[in-house]
Coordinates of C-alpha atoms and ligand atoms in Angstrom, one line a residue:
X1 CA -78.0 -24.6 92.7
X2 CA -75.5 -23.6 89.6
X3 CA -76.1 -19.6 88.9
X4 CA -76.7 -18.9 85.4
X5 CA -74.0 -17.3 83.4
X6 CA -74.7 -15.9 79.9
X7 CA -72.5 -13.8 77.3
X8 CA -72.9 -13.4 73.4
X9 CA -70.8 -11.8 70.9
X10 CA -72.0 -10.4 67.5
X11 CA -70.7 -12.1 64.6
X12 CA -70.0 -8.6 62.7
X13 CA -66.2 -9.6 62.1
X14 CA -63.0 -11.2 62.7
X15 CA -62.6 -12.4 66.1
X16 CA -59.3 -10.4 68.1
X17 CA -57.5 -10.6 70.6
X18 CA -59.9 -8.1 72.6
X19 CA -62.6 -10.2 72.2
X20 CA -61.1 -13.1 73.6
X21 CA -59.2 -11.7 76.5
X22 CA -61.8 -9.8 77.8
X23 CA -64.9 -11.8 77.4
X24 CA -64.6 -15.1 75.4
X25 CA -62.0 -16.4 77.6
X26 CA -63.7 -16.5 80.9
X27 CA -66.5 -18.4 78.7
X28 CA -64.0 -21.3 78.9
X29 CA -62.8 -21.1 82.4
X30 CA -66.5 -20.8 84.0
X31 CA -68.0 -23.0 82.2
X32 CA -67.5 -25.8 85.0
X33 CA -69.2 -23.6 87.5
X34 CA -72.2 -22.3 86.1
X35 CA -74.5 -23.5 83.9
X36 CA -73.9 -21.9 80.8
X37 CA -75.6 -20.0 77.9
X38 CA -73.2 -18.9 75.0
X39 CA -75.1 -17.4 72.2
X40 CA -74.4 -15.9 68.7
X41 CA -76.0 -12.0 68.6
X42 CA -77.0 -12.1 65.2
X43 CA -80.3 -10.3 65.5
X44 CA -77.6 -7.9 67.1
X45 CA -74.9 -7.7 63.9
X46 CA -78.4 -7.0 61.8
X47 CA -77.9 -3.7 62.7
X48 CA -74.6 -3.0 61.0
X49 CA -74.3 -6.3 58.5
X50 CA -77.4 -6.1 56.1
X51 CA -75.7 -8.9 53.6
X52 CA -77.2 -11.7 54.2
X53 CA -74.6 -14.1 52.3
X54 CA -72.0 -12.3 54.8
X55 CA -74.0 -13.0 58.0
X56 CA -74.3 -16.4 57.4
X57 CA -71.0 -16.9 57.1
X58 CA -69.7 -14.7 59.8
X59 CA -72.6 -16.7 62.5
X60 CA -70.4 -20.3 61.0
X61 CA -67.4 -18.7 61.1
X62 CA -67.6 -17.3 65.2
X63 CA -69.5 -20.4 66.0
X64 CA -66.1 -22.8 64.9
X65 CA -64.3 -19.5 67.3
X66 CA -66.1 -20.8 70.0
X67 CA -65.6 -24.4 69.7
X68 CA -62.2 -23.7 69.1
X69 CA -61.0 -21.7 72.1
X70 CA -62.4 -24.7 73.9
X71 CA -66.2 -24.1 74.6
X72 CA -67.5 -27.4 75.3
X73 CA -71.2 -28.4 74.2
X74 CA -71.7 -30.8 76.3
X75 CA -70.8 -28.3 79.4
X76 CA -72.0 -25.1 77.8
X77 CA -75.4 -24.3 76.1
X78 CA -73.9 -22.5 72.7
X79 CA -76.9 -21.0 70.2
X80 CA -78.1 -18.5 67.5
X81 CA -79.8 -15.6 69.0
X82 CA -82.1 -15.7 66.9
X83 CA -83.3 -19.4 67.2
X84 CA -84.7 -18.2 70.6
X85 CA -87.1 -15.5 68.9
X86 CA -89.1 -15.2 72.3
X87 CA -86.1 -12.4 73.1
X88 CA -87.3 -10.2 70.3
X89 CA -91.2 -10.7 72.1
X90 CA -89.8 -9.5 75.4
X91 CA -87.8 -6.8 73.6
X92 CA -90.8 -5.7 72.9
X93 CA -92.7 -5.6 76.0
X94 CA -89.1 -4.1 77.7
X95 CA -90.0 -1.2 75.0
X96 CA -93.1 -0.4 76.3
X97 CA -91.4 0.2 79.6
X98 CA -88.1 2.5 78.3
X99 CA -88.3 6.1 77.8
X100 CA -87.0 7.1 74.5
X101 CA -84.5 10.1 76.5
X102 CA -83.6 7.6 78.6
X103 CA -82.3 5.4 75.5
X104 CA -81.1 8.4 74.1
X105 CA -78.6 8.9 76.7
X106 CA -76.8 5.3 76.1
X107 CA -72.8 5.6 74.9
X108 CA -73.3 3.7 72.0
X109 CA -76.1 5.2 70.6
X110 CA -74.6 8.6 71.1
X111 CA -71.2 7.5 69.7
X112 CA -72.4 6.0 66.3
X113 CA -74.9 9.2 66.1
X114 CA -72.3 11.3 66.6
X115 CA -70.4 9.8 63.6
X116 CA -73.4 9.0 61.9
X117 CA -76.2 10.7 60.2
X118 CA -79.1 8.4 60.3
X119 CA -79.1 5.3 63.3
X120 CA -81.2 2.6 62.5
X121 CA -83.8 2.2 65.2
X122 CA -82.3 -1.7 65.6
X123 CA -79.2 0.3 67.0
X124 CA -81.1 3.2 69.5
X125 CA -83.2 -0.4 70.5
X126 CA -79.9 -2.5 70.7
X127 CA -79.9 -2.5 75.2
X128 CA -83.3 -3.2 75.1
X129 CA -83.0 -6.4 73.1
X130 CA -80.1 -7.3 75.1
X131 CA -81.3 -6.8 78.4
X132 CA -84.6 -9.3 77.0
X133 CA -81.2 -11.6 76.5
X134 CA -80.0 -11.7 79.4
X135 CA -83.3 -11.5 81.5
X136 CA -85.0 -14.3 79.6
X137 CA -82.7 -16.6 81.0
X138 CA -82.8 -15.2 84.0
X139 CA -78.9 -15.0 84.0
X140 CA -77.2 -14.4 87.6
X141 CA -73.4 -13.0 85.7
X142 CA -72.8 -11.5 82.3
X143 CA -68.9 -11.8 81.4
X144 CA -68.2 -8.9 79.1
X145 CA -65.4 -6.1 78.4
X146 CA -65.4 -2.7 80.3
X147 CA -67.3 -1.1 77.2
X148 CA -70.4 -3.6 77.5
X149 CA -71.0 -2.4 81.6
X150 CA -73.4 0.9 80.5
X151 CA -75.5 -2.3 78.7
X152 CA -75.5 -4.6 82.0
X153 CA -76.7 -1.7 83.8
X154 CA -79.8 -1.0 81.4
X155 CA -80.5 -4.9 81.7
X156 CA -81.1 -3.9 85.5
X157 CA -82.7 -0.8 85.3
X158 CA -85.3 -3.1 82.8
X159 CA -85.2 -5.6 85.4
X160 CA -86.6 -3.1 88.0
X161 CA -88.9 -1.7 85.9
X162 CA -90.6 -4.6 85.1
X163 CA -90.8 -6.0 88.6
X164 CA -92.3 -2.6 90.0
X165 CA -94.9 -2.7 87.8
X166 CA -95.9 -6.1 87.1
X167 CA -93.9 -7.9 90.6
X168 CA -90.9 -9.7 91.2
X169 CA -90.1 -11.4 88.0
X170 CA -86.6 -10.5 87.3
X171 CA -83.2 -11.3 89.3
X172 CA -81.2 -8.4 89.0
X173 CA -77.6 -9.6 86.5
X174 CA -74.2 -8.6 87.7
X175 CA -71.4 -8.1 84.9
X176 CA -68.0 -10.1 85.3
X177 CA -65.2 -7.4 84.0
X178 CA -61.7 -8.4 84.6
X179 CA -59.9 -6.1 86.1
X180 CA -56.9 -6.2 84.0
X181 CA -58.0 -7.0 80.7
X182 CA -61.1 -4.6 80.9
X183 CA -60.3 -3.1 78.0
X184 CA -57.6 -4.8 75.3
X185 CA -55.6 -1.6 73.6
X186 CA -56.0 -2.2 69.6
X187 CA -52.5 -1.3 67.2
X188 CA -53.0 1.8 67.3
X189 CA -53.3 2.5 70.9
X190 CA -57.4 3.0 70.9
X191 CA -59.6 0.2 72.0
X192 CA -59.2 -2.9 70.0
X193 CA -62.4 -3.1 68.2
X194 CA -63.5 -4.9 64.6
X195 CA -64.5 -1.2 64.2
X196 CA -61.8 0.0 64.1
X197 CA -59.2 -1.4 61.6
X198 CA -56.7 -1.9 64.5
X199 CA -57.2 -5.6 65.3
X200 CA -54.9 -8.5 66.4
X201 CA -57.2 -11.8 64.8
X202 CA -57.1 -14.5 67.3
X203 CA -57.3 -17.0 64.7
X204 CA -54.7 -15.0 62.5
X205 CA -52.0 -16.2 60.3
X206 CA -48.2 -15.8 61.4
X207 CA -47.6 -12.9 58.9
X208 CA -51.3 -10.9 59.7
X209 CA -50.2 -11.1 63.2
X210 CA -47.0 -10.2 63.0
X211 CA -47.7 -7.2 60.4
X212 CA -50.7 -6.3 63.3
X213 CA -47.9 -6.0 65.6
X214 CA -45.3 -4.3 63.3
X215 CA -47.4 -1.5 62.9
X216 CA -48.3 -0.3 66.2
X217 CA -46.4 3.4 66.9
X218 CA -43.8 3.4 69.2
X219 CA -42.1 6.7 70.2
X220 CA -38.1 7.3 68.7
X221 CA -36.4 6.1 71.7
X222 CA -33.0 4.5 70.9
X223 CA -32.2 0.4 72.4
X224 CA -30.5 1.8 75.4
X225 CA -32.9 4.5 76.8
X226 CA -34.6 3.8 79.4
X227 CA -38.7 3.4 78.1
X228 CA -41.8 3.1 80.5
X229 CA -43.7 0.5 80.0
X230 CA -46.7 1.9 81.4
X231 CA -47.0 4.3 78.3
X232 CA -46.0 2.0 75.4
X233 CA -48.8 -0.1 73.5
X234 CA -46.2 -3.2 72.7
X235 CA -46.2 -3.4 76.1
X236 CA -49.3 -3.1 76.9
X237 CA -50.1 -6.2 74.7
X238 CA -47.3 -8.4 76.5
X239 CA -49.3 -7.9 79.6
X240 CA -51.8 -10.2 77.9
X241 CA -49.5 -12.9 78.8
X242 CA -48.3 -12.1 82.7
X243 CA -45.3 -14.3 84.7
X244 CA -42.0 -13.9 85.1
X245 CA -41.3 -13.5 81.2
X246 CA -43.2 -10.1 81.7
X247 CA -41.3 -9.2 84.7
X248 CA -38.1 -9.4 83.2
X249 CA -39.2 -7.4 80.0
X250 CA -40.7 -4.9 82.0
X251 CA -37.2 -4.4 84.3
X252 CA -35.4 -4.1 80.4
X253 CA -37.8 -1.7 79.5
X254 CA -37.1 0.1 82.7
X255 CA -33.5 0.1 83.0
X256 CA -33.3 0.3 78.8
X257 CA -31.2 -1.9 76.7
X258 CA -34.1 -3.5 74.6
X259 CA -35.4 -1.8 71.0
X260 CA -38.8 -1.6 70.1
X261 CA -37.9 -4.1 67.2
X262 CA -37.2 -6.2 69.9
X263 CA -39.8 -6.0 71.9
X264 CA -42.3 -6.3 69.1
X265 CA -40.7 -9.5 67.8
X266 CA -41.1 -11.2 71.5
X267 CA -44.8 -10.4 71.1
X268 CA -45.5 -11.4 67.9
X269 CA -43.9 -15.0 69.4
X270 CA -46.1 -14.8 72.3
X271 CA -49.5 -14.3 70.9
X272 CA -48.5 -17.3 67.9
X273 CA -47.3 -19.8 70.6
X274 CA -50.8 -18.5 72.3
X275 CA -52.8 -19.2 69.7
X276 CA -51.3 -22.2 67.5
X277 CA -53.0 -25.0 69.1
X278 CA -56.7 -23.3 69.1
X279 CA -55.9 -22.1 65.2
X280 CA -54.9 -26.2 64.8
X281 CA -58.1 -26.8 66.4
X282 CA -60.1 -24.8 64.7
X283 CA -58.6 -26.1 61.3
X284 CA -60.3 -29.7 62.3
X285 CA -63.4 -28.3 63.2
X286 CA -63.8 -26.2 60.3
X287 CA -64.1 -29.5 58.3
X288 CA -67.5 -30.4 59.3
X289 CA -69.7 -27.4 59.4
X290 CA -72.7 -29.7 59.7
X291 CA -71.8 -31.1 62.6
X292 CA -71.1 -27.3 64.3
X293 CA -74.6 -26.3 63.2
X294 CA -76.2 -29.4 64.7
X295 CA -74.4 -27.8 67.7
X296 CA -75.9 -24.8 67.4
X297 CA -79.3 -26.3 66.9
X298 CA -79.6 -28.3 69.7
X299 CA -78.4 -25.6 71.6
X300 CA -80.7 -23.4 70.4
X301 CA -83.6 -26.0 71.7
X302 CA -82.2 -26.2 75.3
X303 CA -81.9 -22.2 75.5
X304 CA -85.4 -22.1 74.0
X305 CA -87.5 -24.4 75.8
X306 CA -86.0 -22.0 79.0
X307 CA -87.3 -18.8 77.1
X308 CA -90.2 -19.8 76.7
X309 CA -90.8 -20.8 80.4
X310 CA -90.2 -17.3 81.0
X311 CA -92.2 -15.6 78.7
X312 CA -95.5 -17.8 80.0
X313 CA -95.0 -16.0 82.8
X314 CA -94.3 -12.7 81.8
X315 CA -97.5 -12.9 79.0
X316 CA -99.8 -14.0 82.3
X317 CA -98.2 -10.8 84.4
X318 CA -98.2 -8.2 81.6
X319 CA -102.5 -9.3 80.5
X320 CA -101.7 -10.9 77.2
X321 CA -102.6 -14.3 77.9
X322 CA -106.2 -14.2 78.8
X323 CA -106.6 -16.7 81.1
Ligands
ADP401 P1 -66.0 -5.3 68.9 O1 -65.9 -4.0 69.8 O2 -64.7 -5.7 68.3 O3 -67.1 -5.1 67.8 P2 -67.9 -6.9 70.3 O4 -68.7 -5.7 70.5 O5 -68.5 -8.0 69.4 O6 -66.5 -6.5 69.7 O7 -67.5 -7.5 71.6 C1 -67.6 -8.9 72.0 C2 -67.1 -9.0 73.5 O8 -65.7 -8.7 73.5 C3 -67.8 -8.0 74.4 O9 -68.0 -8.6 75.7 C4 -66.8 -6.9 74.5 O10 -66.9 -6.1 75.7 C5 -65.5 -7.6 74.4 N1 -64.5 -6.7 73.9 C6 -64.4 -6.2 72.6 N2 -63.3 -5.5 72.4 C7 -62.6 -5.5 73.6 C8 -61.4 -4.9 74.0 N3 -60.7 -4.2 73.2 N4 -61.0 -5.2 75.3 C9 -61.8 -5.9 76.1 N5 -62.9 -6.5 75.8 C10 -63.4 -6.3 74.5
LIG402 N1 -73.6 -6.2 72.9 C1 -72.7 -7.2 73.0 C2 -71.4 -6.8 72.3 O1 -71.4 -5.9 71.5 C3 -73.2 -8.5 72.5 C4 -74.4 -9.0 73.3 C5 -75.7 -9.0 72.8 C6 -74.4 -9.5 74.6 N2 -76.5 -9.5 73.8 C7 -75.7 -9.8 74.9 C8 -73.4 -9.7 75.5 C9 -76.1 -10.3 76.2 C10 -73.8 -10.1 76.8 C11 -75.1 -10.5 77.1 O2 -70.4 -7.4 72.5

């Protein structure tokens, strides 16, 4: 049988180039090897968008992203989050079993308390609801990017928890990280994150990429000094695209002889060869928004008619269903 394979991203902002290297491509290249659930987190993005106009828009908007990059319907299940509402029920149940120190000791939530005064609970709860994601379906891989692994590894501990108290429900999920694109450097050299202002949009226009690109620092080297391409962030972003094109650049870089002017300009022709025919694509689709939410709701039927198989197992095992 097909193992399950299930990812979601939150529609919270423009989609970049981290996104799509390190988790929404592989959505396209498995999807003829597992069967597939693709979702939309937007009971996740409630915790940082509380627009509602904005939401709605930003759900359409990453749902034509999808479709674009070449997620196919017909091969992958692709859904709102929130038409399956049975994942905020086993949230729920998952709470009962978490610790609050034990949530309290989660990157994410430590990060945005650090920065931030007052976390919503949504965010200190935010692994609990996706590990109910990714368990509902019972999902065998979980592509992400390297900062998502601390999540995958709550989904398990869940897992376990739930099976030692109430049996073996639960397979345990495994996270797909590539190696190499584990975690996509942003402009200025940080993790590239809608977070952070420092974005490259997938679905840009020539001049926001190229201005993107223009402004990430580069040391004062002059054209003929020898530069290491293991340090410099332009770089870093050309090995987005590896073969012998790299190759060569890196040997310039290494014996010197190219600028940083240069180098940047190669790059910014890189990623808009990359992208033109998926921006073309997603022109077409964005002309029928009906038909990409009848997509989305028929999708959201085949992922929920699975949830709910789950959870009439889980009610029996926990003692809420009486008989
Ligand atoms: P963001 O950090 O921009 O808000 P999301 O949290 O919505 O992005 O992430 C969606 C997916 O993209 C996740 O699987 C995440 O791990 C991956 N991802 C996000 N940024 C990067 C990056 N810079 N490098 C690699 N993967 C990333
Ligand atoms: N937390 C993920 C992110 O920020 C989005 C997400 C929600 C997710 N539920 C998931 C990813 C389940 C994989 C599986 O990108």
């Amino acid at each position: 049988m097909q193992k399950t394979l299930l990812s979601g991203v939150k529609p919270t902002g423009i989609v970049h180039l981290g996104n799509y290297f390190g988790a929404m491509r592989q959505f396209v290249d498995r999807q003829d090897d597992y069967r597939q659930f693709i979702f939309i987190a937007n009971y996740h993005a409630l915790t940082s968008v509380s627009d509602g106009e904005l939401l709605k828009k930003l759900t359409l908007d990453l749902a034509m992203d999808y479709l674009a990059i070449g997620i196919d319907p017909k091969k992958t299940t692709l859904f709102l989050q929130s038409d399956v509402p049975e994942v905020t029920e086993l949230a729920w149940i998952f709470n009962t079993l978490t610790t609050v120190p034990y949530l309290s000791r989660a990157h994410a939530f430590k990060d945005a308390e650090a920065k931030n005064h007052e976390v919503n609970v949504g965010l200190f709860d935010y692994p609990i609801l996706m590990a109910a994601d990714i368990l509902v379906y019972n999902a065998d891989v979980v592509p992400v990017g390297l900062d998502q692994k601390q999540h995958i590894e709550i989904a398990r501990d869940t897992a376990q928890k739930f099976n030692n108290a109430f049996g073996e429900t639960f397979k345990m999920p495994e996270p797909i990280i590539l190696e190499n694109v584990q975690t996509v450097v942003g402009t200025d050299g940080r993790k590239m994150s809608k977070s952070y202002n420092n974005t490259i949009p997938l679905f840009g226009t020539d001049e926001e990429i190229k201005k993107a690109v223009m402004s990430i620092p580069t040391d004062s080297k002059g054209v003929e000094e020898p530069k290491d391409p293991a340090t410099c962030k332009v770089f870093a972003l050309h090995e987005l695209f590896p073969g012998e094109e790299l190759e060569a650049l890196r040997a310039r870089y290494e014996k010197g002889g190219i600028g940083y002017k240069e180098s940047k300009d190669l790059l910014v022709a890189k990623i808009i060869a990359f992208i033109s025919p998926m921006r073309t694509r997603r022109e077409e689709i964005a002309r029928d928004p009906e038909a990409v939410m009848r997509i989305l709701r028929e999708g959201g039927e085949v992922a929920r008619a699975q949830a709910q198989k789950m959870m009439i197992d889980v009610r029996a095992k926990v003692g809420l269903t009486l008989k």
